[in-house]
Coordinates of C-alpha atoms and ligand atoms in Angstrom, one line a residue:
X110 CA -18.5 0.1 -21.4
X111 CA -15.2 -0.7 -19.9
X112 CA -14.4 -0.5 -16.2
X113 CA -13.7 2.8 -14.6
X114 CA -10.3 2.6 -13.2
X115 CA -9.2 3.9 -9.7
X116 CA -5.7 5.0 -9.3
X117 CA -3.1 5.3 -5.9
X118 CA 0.1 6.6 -6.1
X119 CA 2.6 4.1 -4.1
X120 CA 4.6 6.1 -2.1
X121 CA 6.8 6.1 1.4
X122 CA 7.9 9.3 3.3
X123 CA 11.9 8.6 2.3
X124 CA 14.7 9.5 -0.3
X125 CA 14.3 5.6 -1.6
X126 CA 11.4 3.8 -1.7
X127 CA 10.9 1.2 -4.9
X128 CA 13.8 2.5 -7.2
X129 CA 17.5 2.5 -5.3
X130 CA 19.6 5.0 -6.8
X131 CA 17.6 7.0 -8.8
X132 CA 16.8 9.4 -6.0
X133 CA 20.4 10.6 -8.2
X134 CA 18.3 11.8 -11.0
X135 CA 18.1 15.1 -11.6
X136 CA 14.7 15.8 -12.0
X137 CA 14.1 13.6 -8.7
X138 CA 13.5 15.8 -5.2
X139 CA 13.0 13.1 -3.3
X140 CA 16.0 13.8 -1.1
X141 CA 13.7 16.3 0.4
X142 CA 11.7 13.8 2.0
X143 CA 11.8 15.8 5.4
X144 CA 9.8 19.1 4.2
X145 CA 6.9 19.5 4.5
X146 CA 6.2 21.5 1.7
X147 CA 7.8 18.7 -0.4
X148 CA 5.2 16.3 0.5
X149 CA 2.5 18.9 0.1
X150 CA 3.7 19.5 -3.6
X151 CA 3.9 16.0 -4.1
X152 CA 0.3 15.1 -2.8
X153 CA -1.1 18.1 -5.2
X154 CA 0.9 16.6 -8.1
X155 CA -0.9 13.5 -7.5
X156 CA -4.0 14.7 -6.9
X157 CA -4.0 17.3 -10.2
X158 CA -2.6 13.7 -12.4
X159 CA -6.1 12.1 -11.6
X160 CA -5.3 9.6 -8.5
X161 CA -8.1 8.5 -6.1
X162 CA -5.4 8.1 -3.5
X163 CA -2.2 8.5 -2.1
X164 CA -0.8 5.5 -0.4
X165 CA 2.3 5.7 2.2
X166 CA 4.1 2.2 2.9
X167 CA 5.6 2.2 6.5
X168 CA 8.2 -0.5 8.0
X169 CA 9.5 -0.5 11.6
X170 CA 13.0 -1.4 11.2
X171 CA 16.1 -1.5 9.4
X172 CA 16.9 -3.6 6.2
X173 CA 19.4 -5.9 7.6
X174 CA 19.3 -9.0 5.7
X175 CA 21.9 -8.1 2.9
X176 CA 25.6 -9.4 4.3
X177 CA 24.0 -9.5 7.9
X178 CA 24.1 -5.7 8.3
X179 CA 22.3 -2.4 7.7
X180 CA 25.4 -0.9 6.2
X181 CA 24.3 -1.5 2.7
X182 CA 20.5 -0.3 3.0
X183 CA 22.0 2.2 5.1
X184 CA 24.7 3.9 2.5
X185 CA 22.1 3.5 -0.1
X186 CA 18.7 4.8 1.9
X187 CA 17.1 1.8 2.0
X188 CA 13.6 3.0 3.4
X189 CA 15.7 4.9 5.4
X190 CA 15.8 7.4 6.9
X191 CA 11.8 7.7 7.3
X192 CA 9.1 9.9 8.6
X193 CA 5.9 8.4 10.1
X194 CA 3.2 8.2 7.8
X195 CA 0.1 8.6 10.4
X196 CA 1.8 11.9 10.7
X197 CA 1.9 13.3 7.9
X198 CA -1.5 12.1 6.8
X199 CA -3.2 14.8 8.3
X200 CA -1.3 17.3 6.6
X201 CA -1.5 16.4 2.8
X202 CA -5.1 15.8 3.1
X203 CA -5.2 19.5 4.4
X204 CA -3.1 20.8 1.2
X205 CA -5.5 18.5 -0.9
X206 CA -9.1 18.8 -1.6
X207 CA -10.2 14.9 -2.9
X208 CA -7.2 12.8 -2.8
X209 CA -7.4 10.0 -0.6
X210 CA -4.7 8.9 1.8
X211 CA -3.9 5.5 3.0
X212 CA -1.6 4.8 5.8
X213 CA -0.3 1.4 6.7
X214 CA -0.1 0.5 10.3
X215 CA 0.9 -2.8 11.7
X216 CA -1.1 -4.8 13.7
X217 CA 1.7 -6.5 15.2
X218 CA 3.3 -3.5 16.9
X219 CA 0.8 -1.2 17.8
X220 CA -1.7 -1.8 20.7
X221 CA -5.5 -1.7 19.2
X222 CA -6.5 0.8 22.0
X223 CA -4.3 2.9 20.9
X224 CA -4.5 2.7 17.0
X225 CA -8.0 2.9 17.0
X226 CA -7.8 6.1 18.2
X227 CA -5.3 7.7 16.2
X228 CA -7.2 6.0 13.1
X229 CA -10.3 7.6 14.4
X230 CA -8.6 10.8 15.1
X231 CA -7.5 11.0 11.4
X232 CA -11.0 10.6 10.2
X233 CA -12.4 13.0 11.9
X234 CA -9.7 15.6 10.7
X235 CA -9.6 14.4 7.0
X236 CA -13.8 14.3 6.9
X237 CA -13.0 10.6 6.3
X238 CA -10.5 10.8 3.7
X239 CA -8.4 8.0 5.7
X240 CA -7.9 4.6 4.4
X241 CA -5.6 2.2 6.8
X242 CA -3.5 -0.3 5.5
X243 CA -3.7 -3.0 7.8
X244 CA -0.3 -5.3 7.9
X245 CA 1.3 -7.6 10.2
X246 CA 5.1 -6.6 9.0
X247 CA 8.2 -9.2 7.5
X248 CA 11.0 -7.8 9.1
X249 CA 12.9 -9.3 12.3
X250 CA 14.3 -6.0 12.8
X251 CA 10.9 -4.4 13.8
X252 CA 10.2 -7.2 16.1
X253 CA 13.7 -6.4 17.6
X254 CA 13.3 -2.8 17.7
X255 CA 9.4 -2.8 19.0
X256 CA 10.4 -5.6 21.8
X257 CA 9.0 -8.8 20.5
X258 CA 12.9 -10.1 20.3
X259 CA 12.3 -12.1 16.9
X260 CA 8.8 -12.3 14.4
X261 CA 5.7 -14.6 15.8
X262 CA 5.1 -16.9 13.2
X263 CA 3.9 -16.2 9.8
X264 CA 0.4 -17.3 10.0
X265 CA 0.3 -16.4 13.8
X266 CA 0.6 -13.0 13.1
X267 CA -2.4 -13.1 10.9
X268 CA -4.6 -15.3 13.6
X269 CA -3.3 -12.7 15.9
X270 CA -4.8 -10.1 13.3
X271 CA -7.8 -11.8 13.1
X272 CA -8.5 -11.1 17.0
X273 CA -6.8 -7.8 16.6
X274 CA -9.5 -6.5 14.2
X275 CA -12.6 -7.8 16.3
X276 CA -11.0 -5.6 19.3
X277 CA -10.9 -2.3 16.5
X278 CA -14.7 -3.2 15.0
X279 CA -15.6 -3.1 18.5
X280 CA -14.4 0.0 19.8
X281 CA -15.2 2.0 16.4
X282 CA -18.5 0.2 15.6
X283 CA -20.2 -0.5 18.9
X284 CA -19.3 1.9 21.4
X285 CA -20.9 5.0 21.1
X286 CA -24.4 5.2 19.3
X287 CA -24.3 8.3 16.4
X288 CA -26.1 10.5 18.9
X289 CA -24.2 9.2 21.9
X290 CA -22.1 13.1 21.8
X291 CA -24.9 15.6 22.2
X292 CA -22.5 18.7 24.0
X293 CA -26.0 19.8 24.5
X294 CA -26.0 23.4 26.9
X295 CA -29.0 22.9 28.3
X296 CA -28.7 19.4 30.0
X297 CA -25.4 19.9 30.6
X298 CA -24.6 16.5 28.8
X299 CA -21.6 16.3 26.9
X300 CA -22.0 12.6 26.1
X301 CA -25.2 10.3 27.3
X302 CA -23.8 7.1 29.1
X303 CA -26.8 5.4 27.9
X304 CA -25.5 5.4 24.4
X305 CA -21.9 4.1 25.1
X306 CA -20.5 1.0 26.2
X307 CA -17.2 -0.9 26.4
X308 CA -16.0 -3.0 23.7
X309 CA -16.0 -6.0 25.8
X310 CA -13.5 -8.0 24.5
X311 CA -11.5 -10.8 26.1
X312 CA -10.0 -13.4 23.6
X313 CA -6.1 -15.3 23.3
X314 CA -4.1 -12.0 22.7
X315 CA -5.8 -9.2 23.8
X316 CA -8.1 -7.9 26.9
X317 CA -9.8 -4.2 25.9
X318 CA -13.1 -3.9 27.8
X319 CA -13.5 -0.1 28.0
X320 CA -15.6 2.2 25.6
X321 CA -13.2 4.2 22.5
X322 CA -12.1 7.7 23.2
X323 CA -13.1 9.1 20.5
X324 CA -16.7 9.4 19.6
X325 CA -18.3 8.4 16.0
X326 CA -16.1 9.4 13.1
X327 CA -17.3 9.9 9.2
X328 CA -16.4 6.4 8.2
X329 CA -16.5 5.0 12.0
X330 CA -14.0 1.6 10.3
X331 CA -11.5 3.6 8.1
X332 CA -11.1 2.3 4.5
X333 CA -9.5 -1.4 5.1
X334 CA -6.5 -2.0 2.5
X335 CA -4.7 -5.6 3.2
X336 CA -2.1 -6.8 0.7
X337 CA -1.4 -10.6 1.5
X338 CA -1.0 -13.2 -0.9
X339 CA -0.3 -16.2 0.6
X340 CA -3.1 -18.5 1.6
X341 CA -3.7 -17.3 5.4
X342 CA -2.9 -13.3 4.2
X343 CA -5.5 -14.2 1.1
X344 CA -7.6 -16.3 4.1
X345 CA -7.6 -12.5 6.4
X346 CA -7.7 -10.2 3.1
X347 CA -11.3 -11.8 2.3
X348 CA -12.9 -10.9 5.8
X349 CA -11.3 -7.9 6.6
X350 CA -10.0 -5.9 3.5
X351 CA -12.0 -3.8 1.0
X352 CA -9.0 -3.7 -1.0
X353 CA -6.6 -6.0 -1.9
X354 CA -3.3 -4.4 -2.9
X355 CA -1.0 -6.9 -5.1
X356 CA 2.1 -7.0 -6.5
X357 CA 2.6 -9.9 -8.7
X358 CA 4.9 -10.6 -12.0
X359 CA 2.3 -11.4 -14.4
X360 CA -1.3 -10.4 -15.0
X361 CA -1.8 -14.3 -15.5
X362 CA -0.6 -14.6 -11.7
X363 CA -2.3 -12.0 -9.9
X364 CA -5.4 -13.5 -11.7
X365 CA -4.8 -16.4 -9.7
X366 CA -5.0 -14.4 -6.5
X367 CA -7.7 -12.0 -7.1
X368 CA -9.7 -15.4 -7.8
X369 CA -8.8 -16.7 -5.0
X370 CA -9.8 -13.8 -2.9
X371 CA -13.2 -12.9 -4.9
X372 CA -14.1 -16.8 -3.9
X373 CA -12.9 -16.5 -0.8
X374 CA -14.9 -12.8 0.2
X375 CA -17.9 -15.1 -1.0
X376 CA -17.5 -17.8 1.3
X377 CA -17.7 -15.0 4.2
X378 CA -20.9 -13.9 3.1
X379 CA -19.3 -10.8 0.9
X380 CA -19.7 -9.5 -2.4
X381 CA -17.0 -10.6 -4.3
X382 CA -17.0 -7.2 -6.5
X383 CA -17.2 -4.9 -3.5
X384 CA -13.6 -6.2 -2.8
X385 CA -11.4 -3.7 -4.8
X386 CA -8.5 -5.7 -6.6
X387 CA -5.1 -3.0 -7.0
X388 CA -1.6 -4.3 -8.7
X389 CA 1.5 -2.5 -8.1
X390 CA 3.0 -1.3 -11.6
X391 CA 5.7 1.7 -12.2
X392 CA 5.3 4.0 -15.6
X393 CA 7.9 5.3 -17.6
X394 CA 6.0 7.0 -20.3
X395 CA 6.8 9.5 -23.0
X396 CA 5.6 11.0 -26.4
X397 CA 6.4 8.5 -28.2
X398 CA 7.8 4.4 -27.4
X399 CA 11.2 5.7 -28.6
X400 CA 11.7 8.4 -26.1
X401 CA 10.3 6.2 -23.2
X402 CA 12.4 3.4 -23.8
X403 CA 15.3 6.5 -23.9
X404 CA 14.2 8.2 -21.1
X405 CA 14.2 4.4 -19.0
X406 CA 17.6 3.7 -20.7
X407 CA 18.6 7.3 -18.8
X408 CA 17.3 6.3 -15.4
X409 CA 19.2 2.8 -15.9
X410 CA 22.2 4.6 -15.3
X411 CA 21.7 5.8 -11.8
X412 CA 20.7 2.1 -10.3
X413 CA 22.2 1.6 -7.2
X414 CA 23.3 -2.5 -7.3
X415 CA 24.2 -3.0 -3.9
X416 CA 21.1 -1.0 -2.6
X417 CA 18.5 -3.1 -4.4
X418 CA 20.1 -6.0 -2.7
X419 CA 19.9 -4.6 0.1
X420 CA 15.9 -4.0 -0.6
X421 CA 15.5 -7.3 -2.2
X422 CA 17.3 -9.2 0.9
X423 CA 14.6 -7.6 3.3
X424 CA 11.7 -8.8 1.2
X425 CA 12.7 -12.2 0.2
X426 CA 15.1 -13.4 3.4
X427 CA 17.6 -13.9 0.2
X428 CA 20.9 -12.6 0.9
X429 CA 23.1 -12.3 -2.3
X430 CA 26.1 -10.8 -0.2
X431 CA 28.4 -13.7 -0.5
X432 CA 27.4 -14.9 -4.3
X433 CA 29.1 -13.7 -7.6
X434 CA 27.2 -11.2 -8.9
X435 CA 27.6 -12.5 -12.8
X436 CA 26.9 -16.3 -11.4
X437 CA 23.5 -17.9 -12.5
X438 CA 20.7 -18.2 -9.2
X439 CA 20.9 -21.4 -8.9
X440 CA 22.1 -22.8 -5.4
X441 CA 19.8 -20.5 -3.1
X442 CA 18.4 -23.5 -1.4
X443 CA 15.3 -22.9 1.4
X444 CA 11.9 -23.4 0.0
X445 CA 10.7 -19.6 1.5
X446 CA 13.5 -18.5 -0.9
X447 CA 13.0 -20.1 -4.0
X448 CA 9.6 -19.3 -3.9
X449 CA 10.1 -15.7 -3.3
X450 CA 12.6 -15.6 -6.1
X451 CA 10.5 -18.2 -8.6
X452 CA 7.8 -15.0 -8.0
X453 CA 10.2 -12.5 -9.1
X454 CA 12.2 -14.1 -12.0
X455 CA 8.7 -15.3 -13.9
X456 CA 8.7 -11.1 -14.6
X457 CA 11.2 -12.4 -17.0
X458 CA 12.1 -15.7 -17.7
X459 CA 14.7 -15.1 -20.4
X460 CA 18.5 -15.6 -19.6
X461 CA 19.5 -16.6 -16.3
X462 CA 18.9 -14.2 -13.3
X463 CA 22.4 -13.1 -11.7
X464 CA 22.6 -11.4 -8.6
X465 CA 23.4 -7.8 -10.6
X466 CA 20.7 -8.8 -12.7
X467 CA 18.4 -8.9 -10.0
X468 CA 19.6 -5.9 -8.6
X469 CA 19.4 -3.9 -12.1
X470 CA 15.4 -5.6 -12.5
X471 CA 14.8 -4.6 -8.7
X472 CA 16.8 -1.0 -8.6
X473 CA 13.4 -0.2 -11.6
X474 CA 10.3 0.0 -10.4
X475 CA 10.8 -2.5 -7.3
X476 CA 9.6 -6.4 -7.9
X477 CA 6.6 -5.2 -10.1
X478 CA 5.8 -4.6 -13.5
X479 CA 7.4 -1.5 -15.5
X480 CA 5.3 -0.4 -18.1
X481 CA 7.7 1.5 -20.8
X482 CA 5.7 3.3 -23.4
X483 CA 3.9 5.8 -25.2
X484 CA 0.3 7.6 -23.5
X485 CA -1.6 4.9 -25.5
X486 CA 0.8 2.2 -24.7
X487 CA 0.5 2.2 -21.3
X488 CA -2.7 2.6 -21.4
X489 CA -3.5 -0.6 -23.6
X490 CA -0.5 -2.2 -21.4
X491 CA -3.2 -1.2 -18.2
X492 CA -6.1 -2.2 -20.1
X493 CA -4.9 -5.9 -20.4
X494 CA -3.4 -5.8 -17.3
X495 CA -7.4 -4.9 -15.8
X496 CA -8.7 -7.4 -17.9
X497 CA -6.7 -10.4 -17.5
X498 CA -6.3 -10.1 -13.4
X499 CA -9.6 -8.8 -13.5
X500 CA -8.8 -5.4 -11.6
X501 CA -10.3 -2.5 -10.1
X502 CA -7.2 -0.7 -10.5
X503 CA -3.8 0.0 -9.6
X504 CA -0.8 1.4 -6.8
X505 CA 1.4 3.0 -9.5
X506 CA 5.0 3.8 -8.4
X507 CA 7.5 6.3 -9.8
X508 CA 10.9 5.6 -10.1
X509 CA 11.9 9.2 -10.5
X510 CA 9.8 11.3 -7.6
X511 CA 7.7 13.2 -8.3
X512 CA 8.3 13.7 -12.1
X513 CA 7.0 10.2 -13.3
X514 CA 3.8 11.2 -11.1
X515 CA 3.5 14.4 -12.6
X516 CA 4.0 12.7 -16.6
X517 CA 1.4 10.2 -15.7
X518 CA -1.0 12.9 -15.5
X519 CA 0.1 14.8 -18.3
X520 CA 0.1 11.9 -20.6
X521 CA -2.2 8.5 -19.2
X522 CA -4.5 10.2 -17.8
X523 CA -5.9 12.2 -20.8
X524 CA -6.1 8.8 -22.7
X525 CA -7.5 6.9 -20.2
X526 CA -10.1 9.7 -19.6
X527 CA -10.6 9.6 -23.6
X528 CA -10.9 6.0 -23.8
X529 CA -14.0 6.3 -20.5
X530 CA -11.5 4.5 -17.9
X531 CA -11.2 7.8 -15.6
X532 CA -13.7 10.1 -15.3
X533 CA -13.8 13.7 -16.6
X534 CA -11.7 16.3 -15.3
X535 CA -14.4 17.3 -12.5
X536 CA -11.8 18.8 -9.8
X537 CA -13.3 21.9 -9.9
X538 CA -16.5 21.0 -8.9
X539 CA -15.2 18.1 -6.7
X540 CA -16.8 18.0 -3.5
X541 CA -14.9 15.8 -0.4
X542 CA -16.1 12.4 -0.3
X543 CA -15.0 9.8 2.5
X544 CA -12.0 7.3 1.1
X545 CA -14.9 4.5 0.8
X546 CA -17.3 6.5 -0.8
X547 CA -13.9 6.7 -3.5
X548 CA -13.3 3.5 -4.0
X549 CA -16.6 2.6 -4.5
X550 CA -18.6 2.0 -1.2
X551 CA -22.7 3.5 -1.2
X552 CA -21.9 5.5 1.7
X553 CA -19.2 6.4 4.2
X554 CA -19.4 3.3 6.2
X555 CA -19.1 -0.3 6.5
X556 CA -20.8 -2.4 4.2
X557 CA -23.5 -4.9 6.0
X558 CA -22.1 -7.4 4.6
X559 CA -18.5 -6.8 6.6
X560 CA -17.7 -9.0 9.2
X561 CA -17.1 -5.7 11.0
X562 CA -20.6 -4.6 10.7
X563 CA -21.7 -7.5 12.5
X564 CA -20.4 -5.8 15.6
X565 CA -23.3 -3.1 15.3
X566 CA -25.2 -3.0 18.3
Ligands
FMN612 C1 2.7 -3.8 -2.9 C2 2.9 -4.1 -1.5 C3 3.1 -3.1 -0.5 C4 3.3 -3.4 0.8 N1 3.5 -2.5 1.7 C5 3.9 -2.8 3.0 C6 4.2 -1.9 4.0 O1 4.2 -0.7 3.7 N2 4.6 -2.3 5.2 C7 4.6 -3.6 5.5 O2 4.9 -4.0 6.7 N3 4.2 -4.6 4.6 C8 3.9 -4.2 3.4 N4 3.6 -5.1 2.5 C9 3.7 -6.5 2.9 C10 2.4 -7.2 3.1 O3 1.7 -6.5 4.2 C11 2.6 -8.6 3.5 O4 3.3 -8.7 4.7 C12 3.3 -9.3 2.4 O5 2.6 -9.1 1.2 C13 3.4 -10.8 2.7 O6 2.1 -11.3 3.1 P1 1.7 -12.7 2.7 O7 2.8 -13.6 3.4 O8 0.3 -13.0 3.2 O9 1.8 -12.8 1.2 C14 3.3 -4.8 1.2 C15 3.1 -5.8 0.2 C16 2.8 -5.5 -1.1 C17 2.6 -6.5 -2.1

């Protein structure tokens, strides 16, 4: 009996998120990322096409990498403009009825006092339906706008993480005992001070000693996402996260990384299968192989070149302002950089990757995987993908918003429902379950064998 797959939909509250340019489609709406009632459509489509969850990206700054200036990401909507995702959680799990929502906050920018209590504010108002996306951020912008002047280091942030999450367990773990609220008449008592008590913590970045504001929520720890790949992201990923959200060329090399991790989990005392393994892939599917490959061919037309510079500038540090964009990729020189880029051109090792080659590869489906074919292609194309990384399941992004959502449900999700990879159509008769009771967790909170459970009283 094969695996039973679970399914988010990768998305960002802006007109451009993994594709640049084809926000010019014409069956994309994504230019009305600012409605409401655009995300509310766009959550139900997702939620009717099968997914477990809707996850929203978030980055606190500009992309100004690409010729030293936002002008580029700017004209071309990189990520910008954008809505706050925290925000809008709320209000697609209200125009939903199972669906999932992950938000990604960064540690780095937000005080933990604070986040906790938005985090616990959104549990209690989705019945736990919350999943957090815990990330330390990449861009020197946000550390400009959010007043750290340039980035701390890159494995600082995550020892600074590290603490960051002990302050968090604390406040939504230890403080208040279930029965600490009792709002009971008769005493008087709203909340019994017996039952409460301050986090307590005093450690190299942070000083919170006071009890949380907001008393027990359904999952008390929202659902922890992490998606870090490099040793020390890998290093706080097996600790912290319950899923692991990858995005890597190859199955062959995000098998590499979900090994690492599984060992990893085990060293801390976890079970390496109760960390959920995702990888980032985009869909273009159709009735038939011929018509996807037509219908990609169609959406190759709208890529915006100078956009996914601008987008692949901000991930990689690579700026490919200044080079000729027909010359072969061979004199970017820092290691960071020909690392990132060794990543992204093993997608395809064929021919030699130019700078508007890069942009064309990028301006599709971001740095991922784009899986062109019919229902049962992409679902064999899924299959081996599951097998070979040894996945739980998969962040799938559409390049034309919402439509590719909406044709993933109408066509991969039958078949993979068919082939027992998806279970039945039971939406009618779907009751609300907490985000880790989703993605596979016994009950709504921690497992014991978190390190955040260990904070317990
Ligand atoms: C598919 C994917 C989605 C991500 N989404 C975000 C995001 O929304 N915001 C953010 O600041 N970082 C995001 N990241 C970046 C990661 O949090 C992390 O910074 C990055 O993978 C580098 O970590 P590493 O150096 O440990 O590999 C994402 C990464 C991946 C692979």
């Amino acid at each position: 009996m094969p695996r039973t797959l679970l399914l988010n939909a990768f998305e960002m509250p802006v007109p451009v998120h993994q594709s640049p340019g084809l926000w010019r489609h014409p069956e994309d709406r994504s230019r009305d990322y600012a409605q409401l009632s655009h995300w509310e459509r766009q959550a139900q489509i997702i939620e009717d096409a099968g997914f477990h969850g809707l996850f929203l990206a978030d980055v606190l700054g500009l992309y100004d990498v690409y010729g030293g200036s936002a002008d580029a990401a700017l004209r071309g909507g990189v990520q910008v403009p954008q809505l706050d995702p925290l925000i809008l959680a709320p209000l697609l799990a209200k125009a939903t009825t199972t669906l999932t929502i992950g938000v990604t906050a960064s540690v780095t920018y937000a005080a933990p006092y604070d986040l906790a209590r938005r985090f616990s504010t959104l549990d209690a108002l989705t019945d736990g339906r919350i999943a957090w996306n815990v990330v330390t951020s990449y861009q020197e912008s946000a550390a400009r706008n959010l007043g750290l002047g340039q980035q701390l280091p890159h494995d600082q942030r995550y020892d600074r993480a590290d603490e960051y999450m002990d302050v968090v367990y604390s406040l939504w773990e230890a403080s208040y005992a279930d029965d600490a609220y009792v709002a009971d008449a008769a005493s008087g008592v709203v909340v019994d001070p017996d039952k409460v008590r301050g986090a307590g913590h005093r450690g190299e970045y942070f000083d919170v000693q006071a009890p949380a504001l907001v008393a027990p929520t359904p999952q008390r720890t929202p659902f922890l996402f992490q998606a870090g790949a490099s040793p020390r992201g890998l290093q706080f990923a097996a600790k912290h996260a319950e899923a692991v959200f990858f995005s890597g060329p190859t199955p062959e090399q995000v098998a590499t990384w979900t090994a690492a991790l599984r060992e990893a989990a085990a060293e801390h005392g976890r079970d390496p299968r109760s960390v959920k393994v995702f990888s980032n892939a985009a869909v273009v599917v159709a009735e038939t192989s011929e018509a996807a490959r037509e219908r990609l061919e169609s959406y190759q037309q709208y890529v915006d070149v100078d956009a996914a510079l601008a987008l692949f500038a901000g991930w990689t540090g690579v700026d490919l302002s200044q080079a000729d964009p027909d010359a072969p990729l061979e004199h970017v020189e820092t290691d960071a950089n020909r690392s990132a880029l060794a990543s992204f051109t093993k997608l395809d090792s064929e021919g030699a990757w130019t700078p508007r080659r890069v942009a064309e590869f990028v301006a599709i489906g971001g740095r991922g995987p784009v899986l062109v074919g019919s229902p049962e292609e992409v679902a064999d194309e899924l299959q081996r993908w599951v097998e070979v990384a040894d996945l739980d399941g998969f962040n799938i992004n559409a390049c034309v918003r919402p439509a590719d959502f909406e044709r993933f449900g109408r066509f991969v999700t039958p078949v993979l429902r068919e082939r027992g990879l998806l279970p039945a159509d039971d939406a009618a008769s779907a009751t609300t379950r907490t985000a880790r009771e989703v993605f596979g967790g016994a009950g709504p909170r921690l497992r014991e064998d978190h390190a955040g459970a260990t904070f317990r009283s």
